[in-house]
Each structure stands twice: as C-alpha cells, then as structure tokens.
Coordinates of C-alpha atoms and ligand atoms in Angstrom, one line a residue:
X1 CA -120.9 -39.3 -58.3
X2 CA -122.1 -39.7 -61.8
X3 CA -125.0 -42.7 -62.0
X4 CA -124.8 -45.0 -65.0
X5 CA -126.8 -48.3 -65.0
X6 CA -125.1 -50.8 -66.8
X7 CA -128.1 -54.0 -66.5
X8 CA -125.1 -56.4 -67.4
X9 CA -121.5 -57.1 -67.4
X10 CA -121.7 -57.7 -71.1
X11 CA -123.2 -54.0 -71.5
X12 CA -120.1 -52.2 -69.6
X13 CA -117.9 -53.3 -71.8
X14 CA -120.1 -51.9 -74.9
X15 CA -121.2 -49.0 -73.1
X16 CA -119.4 -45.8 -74.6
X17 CA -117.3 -43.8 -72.1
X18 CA -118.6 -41.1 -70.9
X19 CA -116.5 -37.8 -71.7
X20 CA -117.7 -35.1 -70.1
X21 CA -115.3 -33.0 -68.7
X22 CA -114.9 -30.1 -70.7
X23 CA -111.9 -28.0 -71.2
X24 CA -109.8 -26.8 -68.2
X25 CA -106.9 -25.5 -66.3
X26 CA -106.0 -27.2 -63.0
X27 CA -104.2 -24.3 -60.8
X28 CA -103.0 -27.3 -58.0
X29 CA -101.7 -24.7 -54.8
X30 CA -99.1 -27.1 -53.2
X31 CA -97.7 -28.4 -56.1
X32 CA -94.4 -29.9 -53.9
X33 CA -96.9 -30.9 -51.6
X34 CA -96.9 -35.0 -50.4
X35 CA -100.8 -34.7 -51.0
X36 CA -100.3 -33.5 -54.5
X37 CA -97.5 -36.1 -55.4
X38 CA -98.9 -38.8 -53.7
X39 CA -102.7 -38.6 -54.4
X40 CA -103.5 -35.5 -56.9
X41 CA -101.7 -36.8 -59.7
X42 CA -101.5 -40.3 -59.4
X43 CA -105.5 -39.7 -59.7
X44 CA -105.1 -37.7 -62.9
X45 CA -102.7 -40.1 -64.3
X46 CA -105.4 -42.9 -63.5
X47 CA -108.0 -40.3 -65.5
X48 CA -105.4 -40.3 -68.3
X49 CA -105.6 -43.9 -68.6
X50 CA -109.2 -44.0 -68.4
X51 CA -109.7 -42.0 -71.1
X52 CA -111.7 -39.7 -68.8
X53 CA -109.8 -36.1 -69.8
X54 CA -110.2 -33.7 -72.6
X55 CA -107.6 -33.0 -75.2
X56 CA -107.7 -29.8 -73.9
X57 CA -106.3 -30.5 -70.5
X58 CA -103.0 -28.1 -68.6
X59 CA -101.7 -28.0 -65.2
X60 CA -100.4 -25.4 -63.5
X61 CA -98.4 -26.3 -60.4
X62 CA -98.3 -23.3 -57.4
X63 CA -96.0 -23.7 -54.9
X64 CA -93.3 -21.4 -52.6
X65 CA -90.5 -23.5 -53.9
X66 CA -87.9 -22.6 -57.0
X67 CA -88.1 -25.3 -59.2
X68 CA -88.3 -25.0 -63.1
X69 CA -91.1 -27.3 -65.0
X70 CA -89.0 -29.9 -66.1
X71 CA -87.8 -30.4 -62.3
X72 CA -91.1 -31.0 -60.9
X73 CA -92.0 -33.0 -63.8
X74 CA -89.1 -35.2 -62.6
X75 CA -90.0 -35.1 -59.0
X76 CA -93.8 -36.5 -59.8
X77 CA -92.3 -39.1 -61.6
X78 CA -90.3 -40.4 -59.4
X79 CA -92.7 -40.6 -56.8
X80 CA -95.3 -42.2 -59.3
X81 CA -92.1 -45.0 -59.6
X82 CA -92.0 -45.5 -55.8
X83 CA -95.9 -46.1 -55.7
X84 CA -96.3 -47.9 -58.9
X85 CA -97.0 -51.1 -58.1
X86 CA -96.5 -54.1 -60.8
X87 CA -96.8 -53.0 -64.4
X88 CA -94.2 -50.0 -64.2
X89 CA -95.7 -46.7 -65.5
X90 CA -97.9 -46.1 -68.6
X91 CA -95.0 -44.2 -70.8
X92 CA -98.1 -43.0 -73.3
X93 CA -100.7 -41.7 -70.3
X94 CA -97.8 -40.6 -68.0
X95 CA -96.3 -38.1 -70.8
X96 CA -99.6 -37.2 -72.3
X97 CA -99.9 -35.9 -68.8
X98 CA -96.2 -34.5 -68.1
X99 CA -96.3 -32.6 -71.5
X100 CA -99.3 -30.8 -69.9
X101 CA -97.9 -29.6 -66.7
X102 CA -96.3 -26.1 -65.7
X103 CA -94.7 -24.9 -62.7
X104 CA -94.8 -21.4 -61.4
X105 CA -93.0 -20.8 -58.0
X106 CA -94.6 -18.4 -56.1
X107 CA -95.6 -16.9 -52.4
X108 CA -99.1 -17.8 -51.5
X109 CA -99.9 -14.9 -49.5
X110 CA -98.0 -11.9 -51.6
X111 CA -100.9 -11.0 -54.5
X112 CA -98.0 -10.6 -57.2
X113 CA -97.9 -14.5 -57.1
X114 CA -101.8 -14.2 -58.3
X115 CA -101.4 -11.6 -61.3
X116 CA -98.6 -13.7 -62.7
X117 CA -101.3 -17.0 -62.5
X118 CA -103.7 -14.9 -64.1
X119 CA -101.3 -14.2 -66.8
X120 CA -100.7 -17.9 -67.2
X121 CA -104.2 -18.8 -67.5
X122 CA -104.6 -16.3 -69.8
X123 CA -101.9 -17.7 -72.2
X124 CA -103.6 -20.9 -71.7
X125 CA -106.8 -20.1 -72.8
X126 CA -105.4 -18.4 -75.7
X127 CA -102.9 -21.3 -76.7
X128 CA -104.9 -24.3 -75.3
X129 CA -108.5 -23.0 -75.6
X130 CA -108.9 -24.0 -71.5
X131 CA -111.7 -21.9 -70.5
X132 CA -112.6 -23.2 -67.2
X133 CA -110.5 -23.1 -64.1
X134 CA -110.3 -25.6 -61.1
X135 CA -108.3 -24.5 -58.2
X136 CA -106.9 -27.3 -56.1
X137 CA -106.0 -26.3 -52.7
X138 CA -103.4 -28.5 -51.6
X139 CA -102.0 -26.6 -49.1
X140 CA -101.8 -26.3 -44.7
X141 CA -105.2 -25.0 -44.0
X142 CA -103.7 -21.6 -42.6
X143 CA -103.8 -21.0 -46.3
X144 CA -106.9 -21.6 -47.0
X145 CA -108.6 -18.0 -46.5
X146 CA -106.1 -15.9 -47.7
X147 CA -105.2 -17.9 -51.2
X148 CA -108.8 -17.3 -51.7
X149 CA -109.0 -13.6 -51.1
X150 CA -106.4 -13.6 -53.5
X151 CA -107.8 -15.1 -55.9
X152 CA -110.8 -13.4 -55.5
X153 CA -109.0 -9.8 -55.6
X154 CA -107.3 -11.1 -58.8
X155 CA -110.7 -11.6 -60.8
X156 CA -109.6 -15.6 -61.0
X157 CA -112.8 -16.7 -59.7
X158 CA -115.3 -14.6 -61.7
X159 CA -117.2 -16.8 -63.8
X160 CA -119.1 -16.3 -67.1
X161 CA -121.0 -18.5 -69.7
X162 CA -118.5 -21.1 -70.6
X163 CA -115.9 -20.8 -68.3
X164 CA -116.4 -21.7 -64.9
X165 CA -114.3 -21.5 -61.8
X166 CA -114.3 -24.0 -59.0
X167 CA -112.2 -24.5 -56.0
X168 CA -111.0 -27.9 -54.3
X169 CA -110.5 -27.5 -50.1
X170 CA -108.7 -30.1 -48.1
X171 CA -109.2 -30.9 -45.0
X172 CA -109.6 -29.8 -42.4
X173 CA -112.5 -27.2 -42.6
X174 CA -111.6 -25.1 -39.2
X175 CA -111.0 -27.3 -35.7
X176 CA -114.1 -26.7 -34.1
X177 CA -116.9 -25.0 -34.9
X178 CA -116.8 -21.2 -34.2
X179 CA -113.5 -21.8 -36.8
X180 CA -115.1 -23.4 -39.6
X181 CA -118.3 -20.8 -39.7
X182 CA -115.5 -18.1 -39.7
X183 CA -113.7 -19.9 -42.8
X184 CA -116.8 -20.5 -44.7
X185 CA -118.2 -16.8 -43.7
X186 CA -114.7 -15.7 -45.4
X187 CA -114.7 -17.8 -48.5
X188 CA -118.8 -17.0 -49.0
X189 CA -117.3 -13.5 -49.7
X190 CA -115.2 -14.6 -52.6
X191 CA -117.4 -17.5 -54.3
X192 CA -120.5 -18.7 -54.3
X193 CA -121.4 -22.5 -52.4
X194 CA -121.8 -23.8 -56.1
X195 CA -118.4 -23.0 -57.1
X196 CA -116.6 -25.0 -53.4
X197 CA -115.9 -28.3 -53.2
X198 CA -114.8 -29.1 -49.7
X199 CA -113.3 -32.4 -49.8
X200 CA -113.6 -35.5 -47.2
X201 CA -111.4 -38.1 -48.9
X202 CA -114.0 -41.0 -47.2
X203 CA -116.3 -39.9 -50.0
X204 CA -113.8 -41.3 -52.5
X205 CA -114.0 -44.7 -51.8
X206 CA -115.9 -47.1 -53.4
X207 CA -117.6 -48.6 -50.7
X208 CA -118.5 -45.7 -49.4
X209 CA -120.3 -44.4 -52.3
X210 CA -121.9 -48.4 -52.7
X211 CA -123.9 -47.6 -49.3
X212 CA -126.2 -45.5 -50.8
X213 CA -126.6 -48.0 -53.7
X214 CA -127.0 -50.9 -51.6
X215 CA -129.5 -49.0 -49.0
X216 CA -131.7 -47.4 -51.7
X217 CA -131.5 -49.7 -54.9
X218 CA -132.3 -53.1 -52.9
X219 CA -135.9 -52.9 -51.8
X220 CA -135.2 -55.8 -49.1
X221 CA -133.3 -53.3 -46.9
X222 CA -135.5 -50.0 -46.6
X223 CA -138.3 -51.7 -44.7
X224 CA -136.0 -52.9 -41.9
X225 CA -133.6 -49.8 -41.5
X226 CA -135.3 -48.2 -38.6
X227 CA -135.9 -48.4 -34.9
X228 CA -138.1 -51.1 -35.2
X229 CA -135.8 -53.3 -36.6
X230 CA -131.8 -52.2 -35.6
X231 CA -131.0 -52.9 -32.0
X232 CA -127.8 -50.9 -32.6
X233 CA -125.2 -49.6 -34.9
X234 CA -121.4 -49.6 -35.1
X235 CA -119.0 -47.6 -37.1
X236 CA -114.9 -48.4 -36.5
X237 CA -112.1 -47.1 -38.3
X238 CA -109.3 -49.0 -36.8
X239 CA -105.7 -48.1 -37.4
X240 CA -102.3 -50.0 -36.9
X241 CA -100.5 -46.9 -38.5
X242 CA -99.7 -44.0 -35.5
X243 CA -98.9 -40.5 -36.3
X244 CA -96.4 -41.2 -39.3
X245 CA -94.2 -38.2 -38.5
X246 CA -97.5 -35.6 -38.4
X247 CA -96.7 -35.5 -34.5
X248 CA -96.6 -31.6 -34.5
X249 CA -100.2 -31.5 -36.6
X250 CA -101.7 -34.2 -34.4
X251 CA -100.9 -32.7 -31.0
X252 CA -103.4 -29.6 -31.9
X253 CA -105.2 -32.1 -33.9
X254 CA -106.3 -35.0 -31.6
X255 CA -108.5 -38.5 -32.8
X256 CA -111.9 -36.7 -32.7
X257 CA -111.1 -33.6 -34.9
X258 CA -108.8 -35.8 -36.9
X259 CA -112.0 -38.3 -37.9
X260 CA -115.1 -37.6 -36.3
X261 CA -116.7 -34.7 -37.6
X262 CA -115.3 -35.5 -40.8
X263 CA -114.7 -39.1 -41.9
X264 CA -117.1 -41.2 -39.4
X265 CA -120.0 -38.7 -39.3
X266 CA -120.2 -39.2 -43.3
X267 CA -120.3 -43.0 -42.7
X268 CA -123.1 -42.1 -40.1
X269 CA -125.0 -39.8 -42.1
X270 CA -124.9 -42.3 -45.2
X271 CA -126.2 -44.8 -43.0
X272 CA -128.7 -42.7 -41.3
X273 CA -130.1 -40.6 -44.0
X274 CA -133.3 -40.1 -45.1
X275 CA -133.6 -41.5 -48.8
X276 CA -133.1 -38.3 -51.4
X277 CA -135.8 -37.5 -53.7
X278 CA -132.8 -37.9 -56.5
X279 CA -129.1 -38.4 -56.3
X280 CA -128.9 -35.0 -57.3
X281 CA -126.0 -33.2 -55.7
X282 CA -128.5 -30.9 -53.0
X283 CA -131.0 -33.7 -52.7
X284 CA -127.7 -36.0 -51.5
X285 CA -126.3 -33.6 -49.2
X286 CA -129.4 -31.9 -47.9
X287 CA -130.6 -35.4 -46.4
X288 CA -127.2 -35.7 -45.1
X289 CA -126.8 -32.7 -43.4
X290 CA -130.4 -33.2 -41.5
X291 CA -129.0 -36.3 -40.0
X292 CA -125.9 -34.7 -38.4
X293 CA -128.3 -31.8 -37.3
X294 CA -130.2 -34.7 -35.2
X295 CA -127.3 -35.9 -33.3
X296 CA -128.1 -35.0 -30.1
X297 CA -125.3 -33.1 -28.3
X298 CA -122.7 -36.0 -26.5
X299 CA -122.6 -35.9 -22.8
X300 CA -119.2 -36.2 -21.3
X301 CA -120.5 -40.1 -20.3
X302 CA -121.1 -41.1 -23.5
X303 CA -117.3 -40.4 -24.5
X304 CA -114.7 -42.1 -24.5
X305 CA -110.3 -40.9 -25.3
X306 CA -107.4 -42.9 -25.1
X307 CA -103.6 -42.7 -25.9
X308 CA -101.7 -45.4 -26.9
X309 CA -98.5 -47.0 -25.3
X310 CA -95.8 -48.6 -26.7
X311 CA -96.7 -52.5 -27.5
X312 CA -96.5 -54.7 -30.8
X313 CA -98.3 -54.0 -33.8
X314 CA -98.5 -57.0 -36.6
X315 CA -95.1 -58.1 -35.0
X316 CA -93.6 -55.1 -34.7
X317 CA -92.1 -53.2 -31.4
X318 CA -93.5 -49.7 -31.5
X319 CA -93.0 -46.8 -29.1
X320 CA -96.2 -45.0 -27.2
X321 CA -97.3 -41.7 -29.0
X322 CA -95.5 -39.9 -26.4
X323 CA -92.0 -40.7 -27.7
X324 CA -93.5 -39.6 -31.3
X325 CA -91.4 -36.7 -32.7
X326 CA -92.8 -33.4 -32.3
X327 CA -95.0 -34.9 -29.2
X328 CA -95.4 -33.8 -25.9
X329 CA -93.8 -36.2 -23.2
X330 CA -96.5 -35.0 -21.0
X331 CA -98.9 -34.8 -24.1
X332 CA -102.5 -34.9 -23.3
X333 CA -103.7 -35.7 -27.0
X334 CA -106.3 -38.4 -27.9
X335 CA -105.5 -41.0 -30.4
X336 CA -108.6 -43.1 -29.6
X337 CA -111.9 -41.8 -29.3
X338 CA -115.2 -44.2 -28.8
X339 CA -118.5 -42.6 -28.9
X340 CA -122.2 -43.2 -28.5
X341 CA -125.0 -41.0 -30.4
X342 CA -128.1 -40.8 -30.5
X343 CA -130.5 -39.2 -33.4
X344 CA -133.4 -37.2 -32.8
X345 CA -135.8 -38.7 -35.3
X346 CA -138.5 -40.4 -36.1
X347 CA -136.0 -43.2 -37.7
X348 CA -133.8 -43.6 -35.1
X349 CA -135.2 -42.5 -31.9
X350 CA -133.6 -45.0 -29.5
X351 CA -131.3 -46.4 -31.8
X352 CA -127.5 -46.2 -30.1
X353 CA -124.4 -45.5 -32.9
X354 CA -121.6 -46.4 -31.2
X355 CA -118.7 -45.1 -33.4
X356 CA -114.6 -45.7 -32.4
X357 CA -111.5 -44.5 -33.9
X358 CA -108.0 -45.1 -33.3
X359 CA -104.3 -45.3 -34.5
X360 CA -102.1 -48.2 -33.1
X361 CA -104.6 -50.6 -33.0
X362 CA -104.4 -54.5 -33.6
X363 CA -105.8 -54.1 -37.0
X364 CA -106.7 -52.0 -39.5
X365 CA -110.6 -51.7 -40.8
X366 CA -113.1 -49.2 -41.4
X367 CA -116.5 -51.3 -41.5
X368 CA -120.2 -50.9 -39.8
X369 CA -121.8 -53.2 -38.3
X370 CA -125.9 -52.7 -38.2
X371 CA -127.1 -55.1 -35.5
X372 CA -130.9 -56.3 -36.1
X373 CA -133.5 -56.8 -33.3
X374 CA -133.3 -60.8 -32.3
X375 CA -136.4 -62.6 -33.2
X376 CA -138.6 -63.8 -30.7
X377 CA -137.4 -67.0 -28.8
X378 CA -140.6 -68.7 -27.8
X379 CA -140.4 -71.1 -30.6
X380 CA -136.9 -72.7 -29.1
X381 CA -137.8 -73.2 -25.6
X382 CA -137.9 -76.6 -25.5
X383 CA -135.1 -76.8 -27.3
X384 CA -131.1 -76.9 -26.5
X385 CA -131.0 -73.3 -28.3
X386 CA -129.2 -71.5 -25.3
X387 CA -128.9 -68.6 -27.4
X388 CA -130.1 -67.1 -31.1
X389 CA -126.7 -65.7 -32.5
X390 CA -128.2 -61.8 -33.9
X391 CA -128.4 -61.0 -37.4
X392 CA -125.8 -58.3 -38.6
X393 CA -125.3 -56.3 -41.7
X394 CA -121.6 -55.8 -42.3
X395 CA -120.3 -53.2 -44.8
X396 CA -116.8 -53.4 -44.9
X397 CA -115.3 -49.9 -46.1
X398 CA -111.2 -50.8 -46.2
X399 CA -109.3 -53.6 -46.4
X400 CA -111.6 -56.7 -48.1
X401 CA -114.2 -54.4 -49.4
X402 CA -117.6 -56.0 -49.3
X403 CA -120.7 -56.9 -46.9
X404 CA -122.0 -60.3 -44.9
X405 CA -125.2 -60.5 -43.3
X406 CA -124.9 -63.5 -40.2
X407 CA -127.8 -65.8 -40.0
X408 CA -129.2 -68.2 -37.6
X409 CA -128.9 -71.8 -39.1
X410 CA -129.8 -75.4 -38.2
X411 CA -126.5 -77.5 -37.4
X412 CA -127.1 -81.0 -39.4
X413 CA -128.3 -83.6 -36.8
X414 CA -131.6 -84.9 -35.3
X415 CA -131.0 -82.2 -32.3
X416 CA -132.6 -78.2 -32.9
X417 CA -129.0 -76.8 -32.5
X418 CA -128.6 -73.5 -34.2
X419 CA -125.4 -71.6 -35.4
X420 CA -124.2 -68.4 -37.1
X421 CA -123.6 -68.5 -40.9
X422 CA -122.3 -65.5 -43.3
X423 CA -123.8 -64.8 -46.9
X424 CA -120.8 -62.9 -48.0
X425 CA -119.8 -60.8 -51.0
X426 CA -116.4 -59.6 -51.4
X427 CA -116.1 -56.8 -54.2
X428 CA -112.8 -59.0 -55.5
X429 CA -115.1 -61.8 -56.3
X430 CA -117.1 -59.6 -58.6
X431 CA -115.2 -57.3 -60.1
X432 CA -112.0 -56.2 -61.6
X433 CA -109.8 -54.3 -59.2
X434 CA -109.4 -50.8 -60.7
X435 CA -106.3 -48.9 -60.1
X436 CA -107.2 -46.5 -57.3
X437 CA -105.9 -43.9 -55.0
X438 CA -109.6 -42.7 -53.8
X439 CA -109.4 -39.6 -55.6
X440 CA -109.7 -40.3 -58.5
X441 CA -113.8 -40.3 -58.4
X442 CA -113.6 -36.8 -56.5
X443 CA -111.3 -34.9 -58.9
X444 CA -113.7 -36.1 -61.7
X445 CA -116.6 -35.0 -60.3
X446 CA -115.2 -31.4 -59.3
X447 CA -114.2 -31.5 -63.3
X448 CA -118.3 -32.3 -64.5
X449 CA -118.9 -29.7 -61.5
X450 CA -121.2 -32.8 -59.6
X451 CA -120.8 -31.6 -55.9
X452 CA -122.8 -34.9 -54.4
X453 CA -119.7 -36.4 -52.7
X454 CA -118.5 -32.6 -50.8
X455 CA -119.5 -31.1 -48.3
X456 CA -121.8 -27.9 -48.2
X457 CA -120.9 -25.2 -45.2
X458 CA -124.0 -26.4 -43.6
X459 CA -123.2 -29.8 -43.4
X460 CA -119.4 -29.0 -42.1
X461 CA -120.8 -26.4 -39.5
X462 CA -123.7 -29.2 -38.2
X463 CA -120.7 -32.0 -37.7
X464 CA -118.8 -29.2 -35.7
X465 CA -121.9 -28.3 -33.7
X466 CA -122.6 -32.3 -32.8
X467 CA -119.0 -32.6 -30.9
X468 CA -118.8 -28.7 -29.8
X469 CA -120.0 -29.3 -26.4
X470 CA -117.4 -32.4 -25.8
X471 CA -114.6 -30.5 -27.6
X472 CA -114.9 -28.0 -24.8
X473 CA -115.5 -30.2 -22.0
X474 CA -112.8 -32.0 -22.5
X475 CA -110.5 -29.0 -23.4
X476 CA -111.9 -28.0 -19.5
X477 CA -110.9 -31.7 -18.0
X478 CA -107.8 -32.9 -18.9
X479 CA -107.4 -36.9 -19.3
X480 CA -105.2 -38.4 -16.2
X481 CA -104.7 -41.4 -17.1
X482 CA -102.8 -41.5 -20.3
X483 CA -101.7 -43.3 -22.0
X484 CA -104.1 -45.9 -21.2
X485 CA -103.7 -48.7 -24.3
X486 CA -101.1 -50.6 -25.5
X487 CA -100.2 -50.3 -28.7
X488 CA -101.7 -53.6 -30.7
X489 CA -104.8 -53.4 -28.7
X490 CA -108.4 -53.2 -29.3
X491 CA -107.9 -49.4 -27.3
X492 CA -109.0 -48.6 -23.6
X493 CA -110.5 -50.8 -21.4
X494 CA -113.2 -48.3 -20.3
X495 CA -114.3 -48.4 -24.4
X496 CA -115.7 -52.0 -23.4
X497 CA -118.0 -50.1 -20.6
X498 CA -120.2 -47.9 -23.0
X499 CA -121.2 -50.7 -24.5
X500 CA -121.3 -53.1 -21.7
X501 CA -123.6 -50.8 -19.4
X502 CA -126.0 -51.1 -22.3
X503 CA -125.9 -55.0 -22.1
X504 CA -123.7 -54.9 -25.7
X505 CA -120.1 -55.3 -26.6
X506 CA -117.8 -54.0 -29.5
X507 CA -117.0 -56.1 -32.9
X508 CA -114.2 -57.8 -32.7
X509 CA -111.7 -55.4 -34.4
X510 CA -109.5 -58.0 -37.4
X511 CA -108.5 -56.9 -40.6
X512 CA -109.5 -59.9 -43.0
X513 CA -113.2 -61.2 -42.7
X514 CA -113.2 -64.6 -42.2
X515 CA -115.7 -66.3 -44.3
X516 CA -118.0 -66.8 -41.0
X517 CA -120.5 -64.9 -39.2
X518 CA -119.7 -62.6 -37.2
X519 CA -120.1 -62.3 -33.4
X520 CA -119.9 -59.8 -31.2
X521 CA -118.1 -60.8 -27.6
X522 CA -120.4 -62.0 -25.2
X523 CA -120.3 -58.7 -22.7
Ligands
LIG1 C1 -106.9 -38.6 -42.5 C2 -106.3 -38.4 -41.1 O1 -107.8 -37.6 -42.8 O2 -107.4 -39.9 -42.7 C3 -105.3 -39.5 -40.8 O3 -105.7 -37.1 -41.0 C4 -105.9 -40.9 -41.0 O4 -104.9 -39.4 -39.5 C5 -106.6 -41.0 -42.4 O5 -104.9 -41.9 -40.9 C6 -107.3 -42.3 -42.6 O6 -107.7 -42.4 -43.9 P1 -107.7 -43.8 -44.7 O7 -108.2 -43.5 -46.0 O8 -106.2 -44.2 -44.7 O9 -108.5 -44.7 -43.9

C-alpha cells in the first residue's frame, strides 16, 4: 500500500505519477486459469492504462495446457470483451500488453517444465533487460509446495543485487492449522518471508485499506475506539451468490475456512489493531498479527453453522446447497457461520465481535458496524424519550462503499422527542469511480516489493490457531439439523440467540444504505 498525501483535489491531478516498478518478468502458473483471466490480467491491463508499468515489462504464462501464444492471447481477450463493461477495450493498453505476453505449456510437477522457464527468463533478460522475477501462483493449492521446490531446485528464486525474485500465493494457505505451518515450514526452505506474498484478496479493496486511514489519520476516532467506549462490534459478509459451480471445493471447504481465518479476521484485525509505529510493511502486519494472537479460543457456544435451503433470492427460485453439483445429498457442510470473539487485551477486554458469513442470503454486503456505549439517560427522564437510539460507526466494505455514524436528534416540535439521523459519506459522492477488479493495488505492490497488504506465516498460522479448537469440535459433532435456512434469509434462527442472550441483535442485513440511521432490531 504505497502512501501519497495529496492535501487537495487540485494537487492529484498535478501530482506526477509515481513509477516505480522496475523491470520485470511475470512467470503467472495457471495461465488458463479463471483467476488469471478473470482477475490477473484485467488488473495489469488496468496498470497499463494507468501508466503504472515499465517499458520493460513480459509475461510468461505457465500452464498444463497446449496452446501456442497467439491462442492464449486470444482467449484473455475474449474474456476481457465479456467483462468489459461500457467503453469497449483500450486497443493501445490492451496490445501494449498482448505484445508482451508468452505462453509456455508445461507440467507443473515434472522439473523439465522449470529448466525450460529458466531458459525463457534468461532470453528475456538478455532481449528485454527484465532482471527481476515475480512468480504468480495461480494455481489449486495442491500445487503450491511442489511448484516451489521446483523452482527452488531450478535456481529461479536465487536473488542478487538488482534482480529480485518474489512469489504471489493464492488462497488458501493450508485448511487448518497443523496444514498451513507444514506449507509455510516447506516454502521457508526455498525462500525467505521477504520474498512471499500470501495473498487475501480483502486486502485489495479500497475500503478496506481506507480503515486504517480513517482510524489513524482522524484524531476524533482513536480516543473512543476501546472498551470504554464500544458496547460491541459487528463484521457481516453477506452473500446472495451460493457455491457458483465450486460444489466439489466447497464441500472440503465449508463457510469458516472459506472466510474466517482469512477474509473476516483481516477486517477484525484492522479494526482491532494496535496503531503501527509506521505504515511500514512489518510495523502493519506485526500489529495485526498480535490482535489475531488475542482472540481467545471460540467455545462451541459461541458458534454458530447453517446450510441453506432452497428459497428466493432477489426474485429468483434457487435450489438448497444440497442439490448443488458436486454436493453431498446428505452433505454436512456449513455455508453460514456466526461467531462471537473475544480479545485478550487491554483494548478490548470485554468487548464482544460478533462476525457472520454466508452465501444465499437476502443481500449482499460486507460492512462493520462498531456500536458505541449509550450515553447516560438521566437527563430525559422527565421526558417522552422512551429510548436513546445508539450511536454506530458504519464502514461499508462492498456494495455502496462508504461510512455513516447514526446520531440522536431532536424531532422539530415543542415536545423533547428524539430520533436517529445518519451523517453519511458515500465514496461515489467524492470521487471518481476507478476501473477496478481489487487486484490491481496487490499486484502493484508485489511489483515495488511493499508486503503491507499480505500476510506473513505468523499472521496465517495465529488465524488458524483462533478457530482450531472449533474446526475440530465440530469435525467431532456433526450438525443435525441441516439445512436450517432458506435461501433469501438473514441465515439460522439460532444466529439471532448469540446475540439475543447478550441483550443485542444483528444489523439488519440490505444491500443499499438508505440515507438513514441505522438500527439494530429490537431483540
Ligand atoms: C472467496 C471465497 O475467497 O471470497 C468465495 O472463496 C467468496 O466463496 C469470495 O464468495 C467473496 O469475495 P468478494 O470479494 O466477492 O466479497
């Protein structure tokens, strides 16, 4: 995450760009992947039209298929037609780009595959002057280890002065955590941490990145964001999509593996952190990881799993995740999961998070809602104030990026009546919508080698560690009761309870935030 402060909007347009990536190779593994059609270079073709990469620029596409250049050049373009949205594609960025890529089919667990890349990164240094090398694993995580053995075996990830090698990992990082200390004990043996970048793709998104700005460059929040100030804190990812054909992956996969340790604990740990001493890259993710080390292990009550029915989502008839292909008719798999956590600090001591994730929900959102302490209520009691509505912070991560903060107000009238009001910003009121996939911001940074938005082995293993105990109970106790929400619900009844039994009740889960404060349901 490179930092620029621009004081004005009449500097950013002065302000030179920044170019700062140097020369390179990208070696993409899973170049026919959907992930590298889809998201990988859409991204680069966004970096094209920034201006944001060097002359010196080649890719090398990797994958098991038999396919010359020009084919997969024709494949990424079509796919780049089909997601294109208004405008058609940049002829003069899209071929600047095309005339830069190079396929090489190849097997990525037979070592041959690996001295024939070395020979094309050779030629490309020599021809192209690409010194550095970033390796893009796009691939099934089973491949994971062994593409980086070979590598290693191959010399490809030996640095020296000027030329630097770096190496991209997808998720997921291992499926619990004995799995992901064995992958990063494996890929420690081959490269240093300086030269991984693990990805979460949460990290890429604006509004996740603007939490840390708005927490630590706005002196009005700081003071308040503790224990002695937040009743509580929510963090929802709803979905409406369901398992969009990844049945077989999702079966092993489940809700809480799928988003917890990953996506939603780097929501939580941005919210929770301590501030950094910089936004250097180990300052970032030291702070980070020390949160998800304080989450005290979940107890079985304090978890919630569900499994959708069929029902209606946004008008539509869908089927229950059972009758998914590649699913189980019997399947036992989660695709809900509601949570409460505590943190063991000096912050937070106290504090319930109560985090939920699922697919087939009434709407889609990502947002956290931080729930202040109401203020005292002596001062109404004579008047017809039944109730003071609380204050809540709202971020809202996906769709209508922004934030409110609901306040108490006087009605107009001669009576004391109070009611909730919003001061709202949406990010569309602001600013210019920027052509996006949300990985556009993480490629660039592997590029200028700034590792503050991935995750270090400690801070993967600590996320592992926080669920471990729950992962195995409920591998031990098998759910009876699925599927136990409809499709185009808010998810299981029993959610409600967690947060009833504490006198609190969930958000109300909607897509577009109405211009109003927000409330949550009377419980
Ligand atoms: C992925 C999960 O990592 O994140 C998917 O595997 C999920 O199941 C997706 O749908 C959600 O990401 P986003 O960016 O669409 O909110």
């Amino acid at each position: 995450m490179c930092t620029v402060i621009t004081p004005s909007s009449e500097g950013a347009e002065t302000a030179p760009k920044a170019l700062r990536v140097q020369s390179t190779t990208l070696a993409i593994f899973g170049a026919g992947g959907d992930l590298t059609k889809r998201l990988v270079v859409p991204a680069l073709y966004h970096l094209v039209q920034a201006g944001r990469l060097p002359e010196q620029f080649t890719v090398i596409g990797v994958d098991q298929h038999n396919q010359t250049t020009e084919q997969w050049r024709q494949s990424l373009t079509e796919m780049l037609q089909a997601f294109t949205l208004t405008d058609g594609i940049d002829a003069r960025a899209w071929s600047w780009l095309t005339e830069r890529m190079h396929y090489m089919a190849g097997d990525f667990t037979q070592f041959e595959t690996f001295s024939h890349l070395e020979e094309l990164l050779t030629e490309q240094r020599q021809q192209n002057k690409t010194t550095n090398v970033l390796f893009y694993l796009a691939v099934g995580e089973r491949f994971f280890g062994p593409i980086i053995e070979h590598l290693g075996r191959a010399g490809l990830t030996q640095q020296s002065v000027g030329a630097w090698r770096r190496v991209v990992i997808e998720k997921p990082f291992g499926h619990d955590l004995s799995s992901a200390e064995a992958l990063n004990a494996q890929i420690l043996r081959v490269l240093s941490e300086d030269q991984i970048y693990r990805i979460d793709h949460f990290l890429g998104k604006e509004t996740v990145q603007n939490i840390l700005v708005l927490r630590f460059a706005n002196g009005i929040f700081e003071p308040l964001w503790n224990r002695d100030h937040i009743d509580h804190i929510q963090i929802t990812a709803a979905e409406t999509i369901g398992v969009e054909g990844r049945g077989g992956f999702y079966e092993r996969t489940g809700a809480i593996r799928d988003m917890v340790p990953n996506h939603l604990f780097q929501l939580l740990a941005m919210i929770g952190m301590e501030p950094p001493i910089s936004f250097d890259a180990d300052a970032v993710r030291g702070k980070k990881t020390e949160l998800l080390q304080a989450i005290h292990p979940i107890s079985p009550e304090n978890a919630i799993r569900g499994q959708y029915d069929r029902g209606v989502v946004l008008g539509q008839k869908v089927q229950g995740y059972r009758h998914e292909p590649n699913v189980a008719l019997d399947s036992r798999t989660e695709t809900y999961v509601a949570l409460k956590l505590g943190i063991d600090n000096w912050r937070w001591a106290g504090v319930p998070f109560y985090l939920r994730t699922g697919k087939r929900l009434s709407a889609r959102t990502t947002e956290i809602a931080i729930q202040f302490r109401q203020a005292p209520y002596a001062l109404f009691r004579d008047t017809p104030v039944e109730r003071l509505p609380p204050n809540i912070l709202t971020l809202r991560i996906q769709p209508d990026e922004g934030l409110s903060v609901s306040l108490s107000a006087k009605r107009p009238g001669s009576e004391i009546e109070i009611d909730g009001v919003a001061l709202d910003f949406s990010y569309r009121d602001y600013f210019e919508p920027v052509a996006t996939v949300g990985y556009e911001t993480l490629i660039y940074d592997c590029l200028i080698g700034d590792a503050t938005l991935f995750q270090r082995a400690d801070t993967v293993e600590a996320a592992w560690r926080a669920v471990q105990n729950l992962l195995d109970f409920w591998a031990r106790n098998r759910p009876d009761d699925f599927p136990n929400y409809a499709a185009g619900s808010a998810g299981p009844d029993v959610a409600d309870r967690l947060l009833a039994r504490d006198g609190r009740a969930w958000m109300a889960i909607r897509a577009e935030h109405p211009h109003k404060a927000l409330r949550p349901a009377t419980p």
